[in-house]
Coordinates of C-alpha atoms in Angstrom, one line a residue:
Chain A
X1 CA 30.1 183.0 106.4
X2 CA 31.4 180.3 104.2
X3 CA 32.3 180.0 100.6
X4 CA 34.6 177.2 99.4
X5 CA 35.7 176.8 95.7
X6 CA 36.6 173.4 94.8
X7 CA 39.6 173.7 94.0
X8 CA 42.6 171.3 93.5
X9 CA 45.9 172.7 95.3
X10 CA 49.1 171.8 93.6
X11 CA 53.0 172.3 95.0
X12 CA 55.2 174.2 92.3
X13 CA 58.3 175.6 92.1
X14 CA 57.8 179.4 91.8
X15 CA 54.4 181.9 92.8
X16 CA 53.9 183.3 89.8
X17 CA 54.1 180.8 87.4
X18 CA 52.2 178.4 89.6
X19 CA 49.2 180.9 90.3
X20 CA 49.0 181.2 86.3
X21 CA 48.7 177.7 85.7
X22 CA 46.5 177.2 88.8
X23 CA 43.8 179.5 87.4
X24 CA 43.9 178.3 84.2
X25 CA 44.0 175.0 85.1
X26 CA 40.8 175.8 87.1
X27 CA 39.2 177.8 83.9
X28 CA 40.2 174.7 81.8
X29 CA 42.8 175.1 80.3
X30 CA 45.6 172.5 81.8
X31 CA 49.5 173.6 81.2
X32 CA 52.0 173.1 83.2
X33 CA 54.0 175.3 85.8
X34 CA 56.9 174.9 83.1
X35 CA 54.6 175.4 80.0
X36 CA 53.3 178.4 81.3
X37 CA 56.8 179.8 82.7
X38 CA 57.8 179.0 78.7
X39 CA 55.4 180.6 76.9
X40 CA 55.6 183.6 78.7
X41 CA 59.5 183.8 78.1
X42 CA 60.0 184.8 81.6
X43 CA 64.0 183.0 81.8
X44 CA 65.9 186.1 81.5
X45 CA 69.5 187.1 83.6
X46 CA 69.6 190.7 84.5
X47 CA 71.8 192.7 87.0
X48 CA 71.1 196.1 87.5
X49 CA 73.9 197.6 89.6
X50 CA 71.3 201.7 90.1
X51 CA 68.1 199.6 91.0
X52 CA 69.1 198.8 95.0
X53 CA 67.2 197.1 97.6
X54 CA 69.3 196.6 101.1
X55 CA 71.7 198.2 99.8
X56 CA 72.3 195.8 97.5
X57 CA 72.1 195.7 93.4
X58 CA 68.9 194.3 91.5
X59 CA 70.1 190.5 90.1
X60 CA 67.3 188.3 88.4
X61 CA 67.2 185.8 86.8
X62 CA 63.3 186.1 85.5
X63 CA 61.7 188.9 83.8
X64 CA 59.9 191.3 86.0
X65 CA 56.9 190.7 88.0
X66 CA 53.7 190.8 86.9
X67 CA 55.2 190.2 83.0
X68 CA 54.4 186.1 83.5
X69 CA 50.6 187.0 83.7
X70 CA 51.2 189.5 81.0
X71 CA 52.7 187.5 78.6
X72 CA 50.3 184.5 78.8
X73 CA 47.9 187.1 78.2
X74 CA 49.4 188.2 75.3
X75 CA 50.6 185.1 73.4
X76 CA 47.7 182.5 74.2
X77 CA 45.0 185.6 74.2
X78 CA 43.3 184.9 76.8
X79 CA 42.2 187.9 78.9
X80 CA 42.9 188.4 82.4
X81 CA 40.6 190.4 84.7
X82 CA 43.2 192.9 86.8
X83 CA 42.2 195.3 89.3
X84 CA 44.2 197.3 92.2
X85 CA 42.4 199.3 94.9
X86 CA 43.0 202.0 96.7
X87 CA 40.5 201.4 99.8
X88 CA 41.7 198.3 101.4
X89 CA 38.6 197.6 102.9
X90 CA 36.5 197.5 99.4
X91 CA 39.3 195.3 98.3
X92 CA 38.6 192.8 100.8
X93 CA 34.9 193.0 100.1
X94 CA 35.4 192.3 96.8
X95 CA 37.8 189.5 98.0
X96 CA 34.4 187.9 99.8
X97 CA 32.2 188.9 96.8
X98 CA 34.7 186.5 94.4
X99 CA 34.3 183.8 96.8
X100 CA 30.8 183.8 96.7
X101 CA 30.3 184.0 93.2
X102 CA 32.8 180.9 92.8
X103 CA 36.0 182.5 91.1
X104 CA 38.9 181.9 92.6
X105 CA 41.5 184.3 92.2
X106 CA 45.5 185.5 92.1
X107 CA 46.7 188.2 94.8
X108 CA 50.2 189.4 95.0
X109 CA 50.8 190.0 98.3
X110 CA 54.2 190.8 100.4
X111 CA 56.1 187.7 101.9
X112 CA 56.6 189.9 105.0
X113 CA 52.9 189.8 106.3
X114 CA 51.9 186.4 105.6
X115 CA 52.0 184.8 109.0
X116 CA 51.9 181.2 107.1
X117 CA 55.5 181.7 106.6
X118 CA 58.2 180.5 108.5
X119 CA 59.2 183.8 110.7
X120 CA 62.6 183.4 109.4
X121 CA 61.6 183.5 105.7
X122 CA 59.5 186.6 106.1
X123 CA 61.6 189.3 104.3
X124 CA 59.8 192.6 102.4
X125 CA 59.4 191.2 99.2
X126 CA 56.3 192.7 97.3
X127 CA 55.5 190.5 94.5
X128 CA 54.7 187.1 96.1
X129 CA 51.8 185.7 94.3
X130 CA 48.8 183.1 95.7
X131 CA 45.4 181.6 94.8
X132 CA 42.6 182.9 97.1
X133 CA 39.8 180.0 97.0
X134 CA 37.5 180.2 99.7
X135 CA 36.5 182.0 102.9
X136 CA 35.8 180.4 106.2
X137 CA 35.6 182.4 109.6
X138 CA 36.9 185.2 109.4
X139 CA 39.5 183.4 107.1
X140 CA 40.7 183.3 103.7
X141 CA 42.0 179.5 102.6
X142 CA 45.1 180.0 100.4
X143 CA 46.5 177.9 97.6
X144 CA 49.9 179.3 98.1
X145 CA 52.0 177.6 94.8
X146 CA 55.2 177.0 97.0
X147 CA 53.9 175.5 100.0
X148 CA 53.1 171.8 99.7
X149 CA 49.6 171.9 101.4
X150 CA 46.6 174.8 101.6
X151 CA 47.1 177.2 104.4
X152 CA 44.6 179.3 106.3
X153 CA 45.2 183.2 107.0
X154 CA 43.5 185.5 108.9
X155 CA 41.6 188.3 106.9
X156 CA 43.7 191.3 108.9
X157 CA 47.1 189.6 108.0
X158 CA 46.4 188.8 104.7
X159 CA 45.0 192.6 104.5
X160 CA 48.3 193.5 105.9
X161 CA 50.0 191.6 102.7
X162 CA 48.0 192.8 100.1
X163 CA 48.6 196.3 101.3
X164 CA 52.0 196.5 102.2
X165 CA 53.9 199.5 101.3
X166 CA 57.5 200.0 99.5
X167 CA 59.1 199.0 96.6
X168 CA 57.0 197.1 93.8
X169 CA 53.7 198.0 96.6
X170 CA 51.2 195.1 95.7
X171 CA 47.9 197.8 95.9
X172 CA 45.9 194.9 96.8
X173 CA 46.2 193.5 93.2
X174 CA 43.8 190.6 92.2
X175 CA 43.5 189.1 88.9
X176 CA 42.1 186.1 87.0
X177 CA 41.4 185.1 83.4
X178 CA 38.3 186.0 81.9
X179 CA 37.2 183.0 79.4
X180 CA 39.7 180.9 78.2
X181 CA 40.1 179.0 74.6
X182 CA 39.3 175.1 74.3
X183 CA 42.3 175.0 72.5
X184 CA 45.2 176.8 71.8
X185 CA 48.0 176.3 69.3
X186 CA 50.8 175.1 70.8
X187 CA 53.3 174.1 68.6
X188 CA 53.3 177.6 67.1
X189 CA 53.3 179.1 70.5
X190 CA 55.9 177.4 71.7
X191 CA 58.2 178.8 68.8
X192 CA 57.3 182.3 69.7
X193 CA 57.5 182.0 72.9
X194 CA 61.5 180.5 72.4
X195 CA 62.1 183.3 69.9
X196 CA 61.6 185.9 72.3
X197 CA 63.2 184.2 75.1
X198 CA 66.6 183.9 72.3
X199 CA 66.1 187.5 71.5
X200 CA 66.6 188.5 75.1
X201 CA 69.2 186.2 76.4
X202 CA 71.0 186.7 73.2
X203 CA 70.5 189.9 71.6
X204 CA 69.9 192.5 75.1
X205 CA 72.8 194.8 75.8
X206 CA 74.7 193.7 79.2
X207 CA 73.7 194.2 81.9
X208 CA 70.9 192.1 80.5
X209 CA 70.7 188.1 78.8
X210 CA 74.0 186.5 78.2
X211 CA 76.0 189.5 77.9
X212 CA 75.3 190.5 81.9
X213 CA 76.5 187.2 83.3
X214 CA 80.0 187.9 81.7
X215 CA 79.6 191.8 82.9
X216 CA 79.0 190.3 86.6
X217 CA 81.8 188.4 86.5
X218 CA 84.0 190.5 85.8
X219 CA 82.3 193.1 87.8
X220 CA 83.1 190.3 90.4
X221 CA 86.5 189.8 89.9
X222 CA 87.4 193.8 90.3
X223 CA 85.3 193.9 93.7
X224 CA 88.7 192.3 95.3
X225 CA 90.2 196.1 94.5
X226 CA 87.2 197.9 96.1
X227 CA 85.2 196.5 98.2
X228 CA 86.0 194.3 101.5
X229 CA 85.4 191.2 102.6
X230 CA 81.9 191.3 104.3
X231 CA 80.4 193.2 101.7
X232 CA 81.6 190.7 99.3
X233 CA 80.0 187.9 101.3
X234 CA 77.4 190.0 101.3
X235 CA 76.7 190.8 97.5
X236 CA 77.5 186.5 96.7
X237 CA 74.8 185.9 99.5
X238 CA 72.2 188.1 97.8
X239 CA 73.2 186.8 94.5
X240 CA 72.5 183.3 95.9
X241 CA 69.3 183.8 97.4
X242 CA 67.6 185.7 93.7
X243 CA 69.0 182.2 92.5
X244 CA 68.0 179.8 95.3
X245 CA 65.9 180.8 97.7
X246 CA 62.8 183.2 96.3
X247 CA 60.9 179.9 94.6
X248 CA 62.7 179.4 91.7
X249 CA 62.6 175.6 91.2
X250 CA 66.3 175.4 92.0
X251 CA 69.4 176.7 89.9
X252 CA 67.8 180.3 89.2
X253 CA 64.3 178.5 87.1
X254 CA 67.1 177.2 84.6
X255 CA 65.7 173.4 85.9
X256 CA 62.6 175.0 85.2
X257 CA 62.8 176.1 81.5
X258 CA 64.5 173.1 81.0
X259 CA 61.1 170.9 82.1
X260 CA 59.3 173.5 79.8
X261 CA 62.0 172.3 76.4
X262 CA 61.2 169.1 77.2
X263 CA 57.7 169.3 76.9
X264 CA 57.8 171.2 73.8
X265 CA 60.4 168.8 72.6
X266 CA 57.1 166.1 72.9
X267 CA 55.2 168.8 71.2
X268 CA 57.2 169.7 68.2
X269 CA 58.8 166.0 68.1
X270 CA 62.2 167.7 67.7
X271 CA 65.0 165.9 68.7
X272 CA 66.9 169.7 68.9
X273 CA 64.7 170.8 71.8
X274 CA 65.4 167.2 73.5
X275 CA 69.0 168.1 73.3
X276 CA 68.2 171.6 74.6
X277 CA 66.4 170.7 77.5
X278 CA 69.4 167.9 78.5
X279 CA 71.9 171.0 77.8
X280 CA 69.7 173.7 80.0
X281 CA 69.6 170.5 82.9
X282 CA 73.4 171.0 82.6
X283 CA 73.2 174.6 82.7
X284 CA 70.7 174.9 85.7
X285 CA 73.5 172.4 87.2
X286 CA 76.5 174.3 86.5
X287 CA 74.5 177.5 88.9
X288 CA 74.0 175.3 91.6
X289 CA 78.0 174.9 91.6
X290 CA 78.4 178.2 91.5
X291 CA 75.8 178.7 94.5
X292 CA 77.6 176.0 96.7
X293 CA 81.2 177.4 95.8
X294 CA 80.0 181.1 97.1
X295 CA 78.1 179.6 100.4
X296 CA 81.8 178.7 101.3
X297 CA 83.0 181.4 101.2
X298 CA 80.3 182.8 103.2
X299 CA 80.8 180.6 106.0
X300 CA 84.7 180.9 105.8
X301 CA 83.4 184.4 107.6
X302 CA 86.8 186.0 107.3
X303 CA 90.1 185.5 105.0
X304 CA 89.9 186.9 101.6
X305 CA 87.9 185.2 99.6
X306 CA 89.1 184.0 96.0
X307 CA 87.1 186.0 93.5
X308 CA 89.1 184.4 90.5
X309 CA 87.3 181.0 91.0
X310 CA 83.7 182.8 91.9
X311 CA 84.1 184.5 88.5
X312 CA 85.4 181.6 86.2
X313 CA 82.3 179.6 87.9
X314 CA 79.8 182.2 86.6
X315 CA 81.8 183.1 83.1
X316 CA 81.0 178.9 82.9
X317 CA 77.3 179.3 83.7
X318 CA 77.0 181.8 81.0
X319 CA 78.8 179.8 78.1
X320 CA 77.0 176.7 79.2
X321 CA 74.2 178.8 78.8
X322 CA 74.9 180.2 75.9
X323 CA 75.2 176.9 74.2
X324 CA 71.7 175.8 75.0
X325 CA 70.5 179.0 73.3
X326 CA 72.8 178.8 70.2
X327 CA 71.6 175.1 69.6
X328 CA 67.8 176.2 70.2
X329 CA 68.3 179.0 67.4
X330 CA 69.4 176.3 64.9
X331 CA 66.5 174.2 65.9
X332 CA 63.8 176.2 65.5
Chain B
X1 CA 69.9 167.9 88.5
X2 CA 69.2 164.1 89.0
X3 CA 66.2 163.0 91.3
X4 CA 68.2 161.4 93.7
X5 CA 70.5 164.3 93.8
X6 CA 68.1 166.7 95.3
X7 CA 69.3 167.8 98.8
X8 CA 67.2 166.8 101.8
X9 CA 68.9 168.6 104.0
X10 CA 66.0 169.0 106.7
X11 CA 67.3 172.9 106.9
X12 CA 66.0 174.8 110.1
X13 CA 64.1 177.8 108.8
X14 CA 61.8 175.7 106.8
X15 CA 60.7 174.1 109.6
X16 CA 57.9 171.5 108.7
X17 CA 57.6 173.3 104.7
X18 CA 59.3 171.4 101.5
X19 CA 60.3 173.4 98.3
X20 CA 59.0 172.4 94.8
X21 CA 62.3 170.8 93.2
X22 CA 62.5 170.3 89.4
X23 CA 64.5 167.0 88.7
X24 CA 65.5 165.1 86.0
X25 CA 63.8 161.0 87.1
X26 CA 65.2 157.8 86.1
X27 CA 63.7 158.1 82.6
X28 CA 65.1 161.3 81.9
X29 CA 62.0 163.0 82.4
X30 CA 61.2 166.2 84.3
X31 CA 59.2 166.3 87.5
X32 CA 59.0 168.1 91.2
X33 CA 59.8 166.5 93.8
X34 CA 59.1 168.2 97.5
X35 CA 62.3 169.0 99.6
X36 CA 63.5 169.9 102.6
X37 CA 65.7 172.2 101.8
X38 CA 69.9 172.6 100.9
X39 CA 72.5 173.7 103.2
X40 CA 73.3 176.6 100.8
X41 CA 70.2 177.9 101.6
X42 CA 70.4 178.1 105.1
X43 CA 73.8 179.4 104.9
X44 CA 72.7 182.5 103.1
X45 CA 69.3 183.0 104.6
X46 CA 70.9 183.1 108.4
X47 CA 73.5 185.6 107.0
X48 CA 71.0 187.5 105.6
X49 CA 68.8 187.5 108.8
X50 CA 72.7 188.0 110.9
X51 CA 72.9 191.2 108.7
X52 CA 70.3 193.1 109.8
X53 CA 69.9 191.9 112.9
X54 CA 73.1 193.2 113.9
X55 CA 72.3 196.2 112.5
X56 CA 68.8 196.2 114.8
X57 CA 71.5 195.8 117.5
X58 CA 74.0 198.5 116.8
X59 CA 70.8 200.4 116.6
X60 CA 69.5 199.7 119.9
X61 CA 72.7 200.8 121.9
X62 CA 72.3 203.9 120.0
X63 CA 69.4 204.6 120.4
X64 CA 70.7 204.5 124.3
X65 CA 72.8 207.2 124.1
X66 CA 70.8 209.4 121.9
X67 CA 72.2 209.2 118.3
X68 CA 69.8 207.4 116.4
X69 CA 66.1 207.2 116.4
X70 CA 63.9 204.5 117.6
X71 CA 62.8 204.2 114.3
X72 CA 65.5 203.3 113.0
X73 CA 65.8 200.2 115.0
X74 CA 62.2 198.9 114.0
X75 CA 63.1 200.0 110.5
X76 CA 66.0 197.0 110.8
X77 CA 63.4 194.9 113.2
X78 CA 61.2 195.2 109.9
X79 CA 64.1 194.2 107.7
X80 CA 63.7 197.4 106.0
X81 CA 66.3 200.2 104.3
X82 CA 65.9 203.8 104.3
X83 CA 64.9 203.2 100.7
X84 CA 62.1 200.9 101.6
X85 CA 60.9 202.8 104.5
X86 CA 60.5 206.1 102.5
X87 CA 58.6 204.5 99.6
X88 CA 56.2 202.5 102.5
X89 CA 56.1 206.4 103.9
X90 CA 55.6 208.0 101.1
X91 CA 58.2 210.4 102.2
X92 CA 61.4 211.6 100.5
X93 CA 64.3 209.4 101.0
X94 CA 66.4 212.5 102.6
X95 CA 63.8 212.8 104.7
X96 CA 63.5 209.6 106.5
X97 CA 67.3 209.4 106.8
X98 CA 66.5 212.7 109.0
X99 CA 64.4 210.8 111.0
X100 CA 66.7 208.2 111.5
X101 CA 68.8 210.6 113.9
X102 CA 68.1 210.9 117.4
X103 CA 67.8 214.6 117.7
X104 CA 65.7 215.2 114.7
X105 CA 63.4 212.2 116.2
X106 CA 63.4 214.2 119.4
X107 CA 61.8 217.1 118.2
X108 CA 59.4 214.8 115.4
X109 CA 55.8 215.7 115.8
X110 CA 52.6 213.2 116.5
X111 CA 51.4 212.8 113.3
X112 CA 54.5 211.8 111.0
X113 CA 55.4 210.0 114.5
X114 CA 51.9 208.2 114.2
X115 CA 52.7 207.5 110.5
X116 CA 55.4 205.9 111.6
X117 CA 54.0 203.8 113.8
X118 CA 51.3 202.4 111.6
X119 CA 53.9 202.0 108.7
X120 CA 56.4 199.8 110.7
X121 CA 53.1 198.0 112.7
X122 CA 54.4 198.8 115.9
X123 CA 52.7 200.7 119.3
X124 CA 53.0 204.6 119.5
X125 CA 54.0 204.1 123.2
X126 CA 56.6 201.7 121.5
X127 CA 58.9 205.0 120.1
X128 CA 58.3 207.1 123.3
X129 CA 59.4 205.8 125.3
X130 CA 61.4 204.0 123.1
X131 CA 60.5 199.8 124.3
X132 CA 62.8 197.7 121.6
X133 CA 60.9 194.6 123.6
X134 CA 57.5 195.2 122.3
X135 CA 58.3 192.9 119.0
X136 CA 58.6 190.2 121.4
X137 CA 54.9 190.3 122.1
X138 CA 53.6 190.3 118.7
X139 CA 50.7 187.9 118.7
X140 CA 49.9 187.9 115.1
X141 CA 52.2 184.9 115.1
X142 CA 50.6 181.5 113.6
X143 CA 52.8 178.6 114.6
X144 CA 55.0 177.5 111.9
X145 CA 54.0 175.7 108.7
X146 CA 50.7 175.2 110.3
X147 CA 49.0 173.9 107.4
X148 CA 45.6 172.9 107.0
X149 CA 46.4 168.9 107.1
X150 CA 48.4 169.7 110.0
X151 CA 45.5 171.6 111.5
X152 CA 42.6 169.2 110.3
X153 CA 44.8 165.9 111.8
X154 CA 44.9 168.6 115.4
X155 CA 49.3 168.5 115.1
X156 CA 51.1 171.5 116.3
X157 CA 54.3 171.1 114.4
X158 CA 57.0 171.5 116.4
X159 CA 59.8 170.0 118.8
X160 CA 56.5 168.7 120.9
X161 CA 54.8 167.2 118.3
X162 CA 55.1 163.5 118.0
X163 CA 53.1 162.8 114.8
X164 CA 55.1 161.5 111.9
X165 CA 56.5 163.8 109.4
X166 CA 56.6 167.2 111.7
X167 CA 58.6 165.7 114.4
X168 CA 61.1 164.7 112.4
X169 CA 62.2 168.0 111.3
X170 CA 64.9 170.2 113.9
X171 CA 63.7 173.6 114.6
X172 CA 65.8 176.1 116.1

């Protein structure tokens, strides 16, 4: 059995925006990883101290999973065929039946199960997303976004992905646009798209946008009182990796959204959304400081570590921040 | 973050795999460029891993004596939480914590036992008798960052391999 979809792999920055641009790329419809991250608003802060995983708060700096497919849905129209199962076994039929009627398709899958990964990166985490585009042996060949090259993985471990249990359980969903526009508007997207995105950064109650970096920080600064010094490690760590480490383009996707003002700068010709995008680079830039000032005090290991800078480093992420989206609602 | 900023810090777990980076190029334009990886990365990724394995280990030695369940060590093997485990169970969490404790595991019967089993992927005979080794055995393990290049050029990437790129990079 062999079916292989011709299909051009590409290395992005994060899973779910890449599979979206990946398949509509392939439907033709070419945006960009930071077009498509853009449009569908998805830059977002949130830290949400009842929603715990590890023992450990929810911190994001994206909106939800799943929402990137759903808001390119929504704002460029374009309908996406979305299915969960129930049988894993009909799931993985269907799987074979899309390869041999040419569609390639999006899977969220846990990180855990896919053996591609390096052993040390495999950590439960639901909502990893990939391009199925062929079968070969007994094996599915994966366009997996944040891998430089196509991998190979066995059908029982990638059955093991798709159905992996716990938080945010994938169900074995599979999705891929149905029919997609020759053209789309972009220029009047684009302003949507960074009307929403000022909406939530600005305008959301902490913990949420804006207003939840400063509630973290001070949160931050008041853990000296109650909470030791591994757990403090700890809690920067986990903050570090939601920025870092799960495929974000670097500096928590603020690089990211910063590509995606660019291009619209181009788009719009406006010289405010140039200025944007260079103040977002500095933004994105400022977070990687504040990532590199909490891995030492990770590997300090013991000694108290000083909270006051940790804080004022993150109370600086959110006013450069800020900036870039106060300058964006003159512009636009 | 300028182009020729981006870290290449050749970080362990990534092996022979480079992260997407989005820089700012000479023209002041955006692109990706492929990395190997920062040392802030690494840094917080090993304590992450340090966590629960020394949790797994705690685990084990009480498991010894009786006052936790073997579950509960492949529940930290599995880099898992009580929370985690009882959604992947479909269980209350009060429950599972329950079965977390050796003399509640003692007196489990087959079928949630089973259950368990299949959840965390491990052998039946792997809780009783409780044999912490078994993980060392798994075979569903593809040697790392075996891409398809990698795999169509016949290189192993590794600290044997001598072609190009993949023996450049450390791994642990």
């Amino acid at each position: 059995m062999k079916h292989v979809i011709d299909f051009e792999h590409r290395h992005y920055g994060h899973c779910e925006s890449g599979v979206v641009s990946g398949l509509l790329r392939h439907s033709g419809l070419d945006l960009s990883e930071a077009m498509v991250f853009g449009l569908a608003s998805a830059i977002m802060f949130a830290y949400v101290p009842f929603l715990r995983m590890n023992n450990m708060p929810t911190i994001s700096y994206r909106i939800l999973p799943r929402t990137i497919i759903s808001g390119i849905q929504s704002r460029l129209g374009i309908p996406f065929r979305k299915q969960t199962y129930r049988d894993p076994g009909r799931a993985m039929e269907e799987l074979v039946d899309f390869m041999r009627r040419g569609q390639i398709v999006g899977l969220q899958t846990s990180a855990y199960w896919l053996t591609y990964f390096p052993p040390e990166m495999r950590f439960q985490f639901n909502v990893h997303n990939l391009i199925v585009f062929g079968v070969e042996d007994g094996e599915f060949l994966v366009s997996d976004p944040v891998f430089e090259h196509p991998v190979r993985i066995p059908a029982t471990d990638l059955e093991n992905a798709r159905f992996a249990r716990g938080v945010m359980a994938p169900k074995g969903f599979v999705y891929h646009p149905e029919g997609v526009p020759s053209s789309v508007d972009l220029p009047v997207l684009i302003r949507k798209a960074i009307a929403r995105t000022l909406f939530m950064m600005l305008s959301s109650p902490p913990p949420f946008g804006i207003r939840g970096i400063f509630y973290l920080a001070r949160k931050i600064e008041r853990m000296e009182r109650s909470k030791d010094g591994r757990y403090i490690r700890l809690f920067l760590g986990h903050m570090v990796r939601m920025q870092e480490e799960i495929g974000t383009g670097g500096g928590g996707f603020r690089f990211m959204y910063a590509a995606f003002l660019q291009e619209a700068a181009d788009i719009l010709n406006s010289a405010a959304l140039l200025e944007a995008s260079r103040k977002m680079t500095l933004a994105g830039d400022q977070w990687r400081t504040f990532a590199l000032a909490c891995a030492r005090i990770i590997r300090q290991r013991d000694g108290a570590p000083d909270l006051k800078e940790i804080a004022a480093l993150l109370r600086r992420c959110g006013e450069v921040e800020r900036d870039v989206y106060v300058l964006l609602k003159k512009g636009i | 973050m300028k182009k020729e900023e981006v870290p290449q810090d050749n970080i362990r777990h990534f092996r022979t795999a480079r992260k997407a980076a989005y820089v700012v190029d000479e023209e002041g334009h955006y692109t990706t460029v492929p990395t190997t990886g920062w040392n802030v990365e690494e840094v917080i990724l090993y304590q992450a891993i340090g966590e629960f394995e020394e949790q797994a280990e705690t685990c084990r030695q009480r498991v010894a004596r009786g006052e936790d369940s073997p579950i509960a060590y492949f529940m930290f093997k599995r880099r898992m939480d009580p929370t985690v485990l009882a959604q992947a169970m479909g269980l209350p969490r009060w429950r599972v914590r329950r079965h977390l404790k050796g003399k509640v595991f003692a007196r489990m019967g087959e079928g949630l036992l089973k259950e368990y089993a299949r959840v965390l992927r491990v052998p039946l005979d792997a809780l009783t008798p409780f044999r912490p080794d078994v993980l060392e055995q798994e075979t569903y393990e593809l040697p790392p960052g075996l891409s398809t290049a990698d795999r169509q050029a016949g290189r192993t990437p590794g600290p044997e391999s001598t072609a190009g790129e993949s023996s450049r990079r450390s791994t642990p």
